Coordinates of C-alpha atoms and ligand atoms in Angstrom, one line a residue:
M25 CA 18.5 -16.1 -77.7
L26 CA 21.8 -15.2 -79.3
I27 CA 23.4 -18.1 -81.1
S28 CA 26.9 -17.2 -80.1
M29 CA 28.4 -14.8 -77.7
S30 CA 31.9 -14.3 -79.0
S31 CA 34.3 -16.2 -81.2
L32 CA 37.1 -15.3 -78.7
V33 CA 36.0 -17.9 -76.1
W34 CA 35.5 -21.5 -77.1
V35 CA 35.3 -25.1 -75.8
D36 CA 37.3 -27.9 -77.5
L37 CA 35.9 -31.5 -77.2
D38 CA 38.1 -34.6 -77.5
S39 CA 36.0 -36.6 -80.0
K40 CA 37.4 -40.0 -78.8
A41 CA 37.1 -39.5 -75.1
P42 CA 33.3 -39.8 -74.4
D43 CA 32.9 -43.2 -76.0
H44 CA 36.2 -44.4 -74.4
N45 CA 34.9 -43.2 -71.0
L46 CA 31.5 -44.8 -71.4
R47 CA 33.0 -48.1 -72.4
G48 CA 35.4 -47.8 -69.4
L49 CA 32.5 -47.4 -67.1
S50 CA 30.7 -50.4 -68.4
R51 CA 33.7 -52.7 -68.4
G52 CA 32.7 -54.3 -65.1
A53 CA 29.1 -54.8 -66.3
K54 CA 27.6 -58.1 -67.5
Q55 CA 27.3 -58.7 -71.2
G56 CA 24.1 -57.1 -72.5
T57 CA 23.8 -54.4 -69.8
L58 CA 22.3 -51.3 -71.5
L59 CA 24.3 -48.1 -71.4
C60 CA 22.2 -45.0 -70.8
A61 CA 24.2 -41.8 -71.3
V62 CA 22.9 -38.9 -69.2
I63 CA 23.2 -35.8 -71.3
K64 CA 21.0 -33.4 -69.3
A65 CA 22.0 -29.8 -68.8
N66 CA 23.5 -29.5 -72.3
A67 CA 25.5 -32.7 -71.8
Y68 CA 26.9 -31.3 -68.5
G69 CA 27.9 -28.2 -70.3
H70 CA 29.8 -29.9 -73.0
G71 CA 27.3 -29.3 -75.8
V72 CA 24.5 -31.8 -76.3
A73 CA 24.5 -31.8 -80.1
E74 CA 28.3 -32.4 -80.2
I75 CA 28.3 -35.1 -77.5
V76 CA 25.5 -37.1 -79.0
G77 CA 27.5 -37.3 -82.3
I78 CA 30.5 -38.8 -80.5
L79 CA 28.8 -41.4 -78.3
P80 CA 28.1 -44.4 -80.6
S81 CA 28.2 -46.9 -77.6
A82 CA 25.2 -45.3 -75.9
D83 CA 22.1 -47.5 -76.1
W84 CA 19.9 -44.9 -74.4
F85 CA 20.0 -41.2 -73.7
A86 CA 18.6 -39.5 -70.6
V87 CA 17.7 -35.9 -70.2
N88 CA 15.8 -33.9 -67.6
S89 CA 12.9 -32.1 -69.5
I90 CA 10.5 -32.7 -72.4
E91 CA 12.1 -29.7 -74.1
E92 CA 15.5 -31.4 -74.1
G93 CA 13.9 -34.6 -75.3
L94 CA 12.1 -32.9 -78.2
E95 CA 15.3 -31.1 -79.1
L96 CA 17.1 -34.4 -79.4
R97 CA 14.4 -35.8 -81.6
A98 CA 14.6 -32.6 -83.7
M99 CA 18.4 -33.5 -84.1
K100 CA 17.2 -36.8 -85.5
V101 CA 18.4 -38.8 -82.5
E102 CA 16.5 -42.1 -82.9
K103 CA 17.7 -44.0 -79.9
P104 CA 15.4 -44.4 -76.9
I105 CA 15.3 -41.3 -74.7
L106 CA 14.4 -41.3 -71.0
L107 CA 13.0 -38.1 -69.4
L108 CA 14.3 -38.0 -65.8
G109 CA 12.3 -35.0 -64.8
Y110 CA 8.7 -34.0 -64.5
V111 CA 6.6 -33.5 -67.6
P112 CA 3.6 -31.1 -67.2
L113 CA 0.3 -33.0 -67.6
K114 CA -0.7 -30.9 -70.6
R115 CA 2.5 -31.9 -72.4
L116 CA 2.3 -35.6 -71.8
R117 CA 0.7 -36.3 -75.2
E118 CA 3.6 -34.5 -77.0
A119 CA 6.1 -36.6 -75.1
V120 CA 4.4 -39.8 -76.0
A121 CA 4.1 -38.7 -79.7
A122 CA 7.8 -38.2 -79.8
D123 CA 8.5 -41.6 -78.2
L124 CA 10.1 -40.2 -75.1
S125 CA 10.0 -42.6 -72.2
L126 CA 8.7 -41.1 -69.0
T127 CA 9.8 -41.2 -65.4
L128 CA 6.5 -41.7 -63.6
Y129 CA 5.8 -41.2 -59.9
N130 CA 2.5 -39.3 -59.7
R131 CA -1.0 -40.7 -60.0
E132 CA -2.1 -37.6 -61.8
S133 CA 0.4 -38.3 -64.6
L134 CA -0.8 -41.9 -64.9
E135 CA -4.4 -40.9 -65.0
T136 CA -3.7 -38.3 -67.6
L137 CA -1.9 -40.9 -69.7
A138 CA -4.9 -43.2 -69.3
K139 CA -7.1 -40.5 -70.8
I140 CA -4.8 -39.8 -73.6
G141 CA -4.5 -43.4 -74.7
P142 CA -2.2 -44.5 -77.6
V143 CA -0.9 -41.7 -79.7
S144 CA 0.4 -41.6 -83.3
R145 CA 4.2 -41.3 -83.2
T146 CA 5.8 -38.3 -84.8
T147 CA 9.4 -39.2 -84.3
G148 CA 11.6 -41.6 -82.4
S149 CA 13.5 -44.8 -82.5
R150 CA 10.4 -46.9 -82.6
A151 CA 8.5 -44.4 -84.9
A152 CA 8.4 -47.2 -87.4
D153 CA 5.7 -48.8 -85.4
V154 CA 2.9 -47.8 -87.6
G155 CA -0.3 -46.4 -86.2
E156 CA -1.0 -45.6 -82.6
A157 CA 1.6 -46.3 -79.9
P158 CA 1.5 -46.5 -76.2
A159 CA 3.2 -44.3 -73.6
R160 CA 6.3 -46.0 -72.1
V161 CA 6.9 -45.4 -68.5
H162 CA 9.7 -46.0 -65.9
L163 CA 8.4 -46.0 -62.3
K164 CA 10.7 -44.2 -60.0
V165 CA 10.8 -45.5 -56.4
E166 CA 11.7 -43.5 -53.3
T167 CA 14.4 -45.4 -51.5
G168 CA 16.0 -42.7 -49.4
T169 CA 16.9 -39.7 -51.6
G170 CA 13.8 -37.7 -50.5
R171 CA 13.3 -36.5 -54.0
Q172 CA 11.1 -37.8 -56.9
G173 CA 9.6 -41.3 -56.4
I174 CA 6.8 -43.4 -55.2
M175 CA 6.8 -44.4 -51.6
I176 CA 7.4 -48.1 -51.3
E177 CA 4.1 -48.5 -49.3
D178 CA 2.2 -47.1 -52.3
L179 CA 4.0 -49.0 -54.9
E180 CA 1.8 -52.1 -55.1
S181 CA -1.4 -50.2 -55.7
F182 CA 0.4 -47.9 -58.1
V183 CA 1.7 -50.8 -60.2
Q184 CA -1.8 -52.4 -60.2
Q185 CA -3.3 -49.2 -61.5
L186 CA -0.6 -49.0 -64.1
L187 CA -1.2 -52.6 -65.2
N188 CA -4.9 -51.8 -65.6
T189 CA -4.2 -48.8 -67.7
K190 CA -4.5 -49.3 -71.5
G191 CA -2.1 -47.4 -73.7
V192 CA 0.6 -47.4 -71.1
V193 CA 3.6 -49.8 -71.2
F194 CA 5.5 -50.5 -68.0
E195 CA 9.0 -50.3 -69.5
G196 CA 11.3 -49.8 -66.5
I197 CA 11.8 -49.2 -62.9
S198 CA 14.4 -47.0 -61.2
T199 CA 15.7 -45.2 -58.2
H200 CA 18.6 -42.9 -57.4
F201 CA 21.3 -42.9 -54.8
S202 CA 21.6 -39.9 -52.5
N203 CA 24.8 -40.7 -50.6
I204 CA 27.2 -42.6 -52.8
E205 CA 29.5 -39.8 -54.0
D206 CA 30.4 -37.9 -50.9
T207 CA 31.5 -40.6 -48.5
L208 CA 33.7 -43.5 -48.1
N209 CA 31.0 -45.1 -46.0
H210 CA 28.5 -46.9 -48.2
E211 CA 26.0 -48.1 -45.6
F212 CA 23.3 -45.7 -46.7
A213 CA 23.8 -46.8 -50.3
E214 CA 23.4 -50.4 -49.2
E215 CA 20.2 -49.5 -47.4
Q216 CA 18.9 -47.9 -50.6
L217 CA 19.8 -50.9 -52.6
S218 CA 18.0 -53.1 -50.1
R219 CA 14.8 -51.0 -50.3
F220 CA 15.0 -51.1 -54.1
H221 CA 15.1 -54.9 -53.9
D222 CA 11.9 -54.7 -51.8
A223 CA 10.4 -52.7 -54.6
L224 CA 11.5 -55.2 -57.2
N225 CA 10.0 -58.0 -55.2
I226 CA 6.6 -56.2 -55.1
V227 CA 6.8 -55.9 -58.9
K228 CA 7.8 -59.5 -59.3
R229 CA 4.9 -60.7 -57.2
L230 CA 2.6 -58.9 -59.6
K231 CA 4.2 -60.9 -62.4
V232 CA 5.7 -58.0 -64.4
K233 CA 8.3 -59.1 -66.8
N234 CA 11.0 -57.7 -69.0
L235 CA 11.5 -54.5 -67.1
I236 CA 14.5 -52.3 -67.6
V237 CA 15.9 -52.0 -64.0
H238 CA 18.3 -49.1 -63.3
M239 CA 19.8 -47.3 -60.4
A240 CA 23.5 -46.9 -61.1
S241 CA 24.9 -43.4 -61.7
T242 CA 28.6 -43.1 -62.4
A243 CA 29.8 -43.8 -58.8
A244 CA 27.7 -46.9 -58.5
S245 CA 28.6 -48.1 -62.0
I246 CA 32.3 -48.0 -60.9
L247 CA 32.0 -49.1 -57.3
F248 CA 29.1 -51.6 -57.1
P249 CA 28.4 -54.0 -59.9
K250 CA 25.5 -55.4 -57.8
T251 CA 23.7 -52.1 -58.6
H252 CA 24.0 -52.5 -62.3
F253 CA 20.8 -54.6 -62.9
N254 CA 20.3 -54.3 -66.7
M255 CA 21.0 -50.6 -67.4
L256 CA 23.7 -48.1 -66.2
R257 CA 22.6 -44.5 -66.1
A258 CA 25.9 -42.6 -66.1
G259 CA 26.6 -38.9 -66.5
I260 CA 29.7 -37.3 -65.1
G261 CA 32.1 -40.2 -65.9
I262 CA 31.3 -40.0 -69.6
Y263 CA 32.8 -36.5 -69.6
G264 CA 35.9 -38.0 -68.0
L265 CA 35.3 -36.6 -64.6
W266 CA 35.1 -38.5 -61.3
P267 CA 32.0 -37.9 -59.2
S268 CA 34.2 -37.1 -56.2
R269 CA 37.5 -37.7 -54.6
E270 CA 35.8 -40.2 -52.3
T271 CA 34.6 -42.2 -55.4
Y272 CA 38.1 -42.2 -56.8
L273 CA 39.6 -43.2 -53.4
S274 CA 37.0 -46.0 -52.9
A275 CA 37.8 -47.3 -56.4
R276 CA 41.6 -47.1 -55.6
M277 CA 41.2 -48.8 -52.3
G278 CA 40.1 -51.9 -54.1
H279 CA 36.4 -51.9 -54.3
S280 CA 36.7 -52.2 -58.0
R281 CA 38.7 -51.8 -61.1
V282 CA 39.7 -48.1 -61.7
P283 CA 38.5 -46.9 -65.1
D284 CA 40.8 -44.6 -67.1
L285 CA 38.6 -41.5 -67.4
K286 CA 39.8 -38.9 -69.9
P287 CA 38.4 -35.4 -69.5
V288 CA 36.6 -34.4 -72.7
L289 CA 36.5 -30.7 -72.5
S290 CA 39.0 -27.8 -72.6
W291 CA 37.9 -24.2 -72.3
K292 CA 40.0 -21.6 -74.1
T293 CA 40.2 -18.0 -75.0
K294 CA 42.6 -15.4 -76.5
I295 CA 44.4 -12.4 -75.0
V296 CA 42.7 -9.2 -76.1
Q297 CA 45.1 -6.6 -74.6
I298 CA 48.7 -6.7 -73.2
K299 CA 50.2 -3.7 -71.4
M300 CA 52.6 -2.7 -68.6
L301 CA 51.2 -1.3 -65.4
P302 CA 53.5 0.5 -62.9
E303 CA 53.9 -0.6 -59.4
G304 CA 51.0 0.5 -57.2
H305 CA 48.4 0.4 -60.0
Y306 CA 44.9 -1.0 -59.2
V307 CA 43.3 -3.8 -61.2
G308 CA 39.6 -4.3 -61.7
Y309 CA 36.3 -3.4 -60.0
G310 CA 36.5 -2.6 -56.3
C311 CA 40.3 -2.0 -56.5
T312 CA 40.8 -5.4 -54.8
Y313 CA 44.2 -5.9 -56.4
R314 CA 47.2 -3.5 -56.5
T315 CA 50.4 -4.3 -58.3
T316 CA 53.5 -4.7 -56.1
R317 CA 55.9 -4.4 -59.0
P318 CA 55.8 -3.2 -62.6
T319 CA 53.4 -5.7 -64.0
K320 CA 52.7 -7.0 -67.5
L321 CA 48.9 -7.4 -67.6
A322 CA 46.9 -9.5 -70.0
V323 CA 43.2 -8.9 -70.5
L324 CA 41.0 -11.9 -71.3
P325 CA 37.6 -11.7 -73.0
V326 CA 35.8 -14.1 -70.6
G327 CA 33.8 -13.5 -67.4
Y328 CA 31.1 -14.7 -65.2
A329 CA 28.5 -14.3 -68.0
D330 CA 30.4 -17.1 -69.8
G331 CA 30.3 -19.2 -66.7
Y332 CA 33.8 -18.2 -65.4
D333 CA 32.9 -18.0 -61.8
R334 CA 33.2 -14.6 -60.1
A335 CA 34.7 -16.5 -57.1
L336 CA 37.8 -17.1 -59.3
G337 CA 38.9 -13.4 -59.0
N338 CA 42.3 -13.0 -57.1
T339 CA 42.3 -16.9 -56.8
A340 CA 42.6 -18.8 -60.0
Y341 CA 45.3 -19.0 -62.5
V342 CA 45.1 -19.7 -66.3
L343 CA 47.7 -21.3 -68.6
M344 CA 49.6 -19.8 -71.5
H345 CA 52.8 -21.0 -73.1
G346 CA 52.5 -24.0 -70.7
K347 CA 52.8 -21.7 -67.7
R348 CA 50.6 -20.4 -64.9
A349 CA 49.3 -16.8 -64.9
P350 CA 47.4 -15.7 -61.9
V351 CA 44.0 -14.0 -62.2
I352 CA 44.3 -10.6 -60.5
G353 CA 41.4 -8.4 -59.5
R354 CA 37.7 -9.4 -59.8
V355 CA 36.3 -11.4 -62.6
C356 CA 34.0 -9.0 -64.6
M357 CA 30.9 -9.9 -66.7
N358 CA 32.9 -10.4 -69.9
L359 CA 36.5 -9.7 -68.9
T360 CA 39.2 -11.1 -66.6
M361 CA 42.7 -9.8 -66.0
V362 CA 45.9 -11.9 -65.4
D363 CA 49.5 -11.2 -64.5
V364 CA 51.8 -12.4 -67.2
T365 CA 55.0 -10.6 -66.0
D366 CA 56.8 -13.9 -65.5
I367 CA 55.9 -15.5 -68.8
P368 CA 58.3 -14.5 -71.7
D369 CA 57.0 -13.4 -75.1
V370 CA 53.3 -13.2 -74.4
K371 CA 51.5 -11.3 -77.1
L372 CA 48.1 -10.1 -78.3
E373 CA 45.8 -13.0 -79.4
D374 CA 47.9 -15.7 -77.8
D375 CA 45.8 -18.7 -76.8
V376 CA 44.9 -19.1 -73.1
V377 CA 43.7 -22.3 -71.4
L378 CA 41.1 -21.6 -68.7
L379 CA 40.4 -25.3 -68.1
G380 CA 42.4 -28.1 -69.5
M381 CA 46.0 -28.9 -70.4
D382 CA 48.8 -26.8 -71.7
G383 CA 52.3 -28.4 -71.8
D384 CA 53.0 -30.0 -68.5
E385 CA 50.3 -27.9 -66.7
T386 CA 46.7 -28.9 -66.1
I387 CA 43.7 -27.0 -64.7
S388 CA 41.2 -29.7 -63.9
A389 CA 37.5 -29.1 -63.3
E390 CA 38.2 -30.3 -59.7
L391 CA 40.9 -27.7 -59.2
M392 CA 38.7 -24.9 -60.6
A393 CA 35.9 -26.2 -58.4
S394 CA 38.1 -26.0 -55.3
W395 CA 38.9 -22.4 -56.1
A396 CA 35.3 -21.5 -56.6
G397 CA 34.0 -23.5 -53.6
T398 CA 31.9 -25.9 -55.6
I399 CA 32.1 -29.3 -57.4
N400 CA 33.3 -30.3 -60.9
Y401 CA 29.7 -30.9 -62.0
E402 CA 28.8 -27.3 -61.4
I403 CA 31.9 -25.9 -63.1
V404 CA 31.3 -27.7 -66.4
T405 CA 27.5 -27.4 -66.5
R406 CA 27.7 -23.6 -66.0
I407 CA 29.9 -23.0 -69.1
S408 CA 27.5 -20.9 -71.1
P409 CA 25.7 -22.9 -73.7
I410 CA 26.2 -20.2 -76.3
I411 CA 30.0 -20.5 -76.3
Q412 CA 31.2 -22.4 -79.4
R413 CA 32.0 -26.1 -79.0
R414 CA 34.6 -27.5 -81.4
V415 CA 34.9 -31.2 -81.8
K416 CA 38.6 -32.1 -82.3
Ligands
PLP524 C1 22.1 -36.8 -63.2 C2 21.6 -38.1 -62.9 C3 22.4 -39.2 -63.2 C4 23.8 -39.2 -63.5 O1 24.6 -39.0 -62.4 P1 26.2 -39.0 -62.5 O2 26.7 -38.9 -61.1 O3 26.5 -37.7 -63.3 O4 26.7 -40.2 -63.2 C5 21.7 -40.5 -63.0 N1 20.4 -40.5 -62.6 C6 19.7 -39.4 -62.4 C7 18.3 -39.6 -61.9 C8 20.2 -38.2 -62.5 O5 19.5 -37.1 -62.2

């Protein structure tokens, strides 16, 4: 893979914001609640290496895949790491050797771990444990999301099998909400919480102790302290973004204290051409835009290959000199055109804000998401990982 695509497009990261946001999310939590920062998908597109370096308050990190976990260990991250996704059976040994805690919900995975037994650690927070070390697993319980997880009716026998398996430590138990972001009605979330309590009761009957119990993503961390248990598992809020308008409204309507979330990321570029087009001139592929007046055109070296969604053509605006410039014509693979006729003194190589603040103007991830017909999560995670990240 190329290491960098172009120095003309970059992402600035506010070095103070992620830790401020994480601490804000945990303010309603009991003393001693662990903070697990979800940094899957290249830290929601922010740049995983950069984000890890500016999140000192995180006790744990969570990623999706073993590849992401190994990459963190290669970056010398020593804190505990939870893999949220599936690890292929033939790679389980590697995951254990790197001290990556596993999310477990298949018998096949448990039986493979039983065969592997304790493994010499190569890296990790607890690598200092000399000699052979066990696999650490977090059971995932199906409570209504219809995704990964052990059905509650199978849980008891699963836990018994786990407790009878040498070389595997039962470290945690978790579940995930399916309908907490997109609604003001939290009945389904309450049902999921109640099913999770059923699961915890099963585990308690089997006399399992000292588990890390976790279910709260960002929305639950903010809205429902009763879902905190002893670890929060927050993603989007760390990046200063609200999970949804409904979560923000629920918080504002008095469910809870409203954390002050500061967006971490700005996405920027520079003008690579300025010229005058006469009235009636077409702009871009498909001739979807035609000037209605003599138009000062600026060409930007960013396009859908960088993650600047093609749906933004003829829809979005960008910021320069603190003012809005509309995107005209279609977004190309590596180029986008904007109308700067109404902005005085714009010149070659001036900075342009695609996402973020400029003077009194802001383009939020939510605004860009509304233009592109998606959600803020997708807008930031799709910013190409090979664009430079600069920590400011
Ligand atoms: C992504 C993810 C989270 C984080 O959710 P946010 O809404 O970004 O806080 C938590 N838990 C699991 C299992 C996830 O996949």
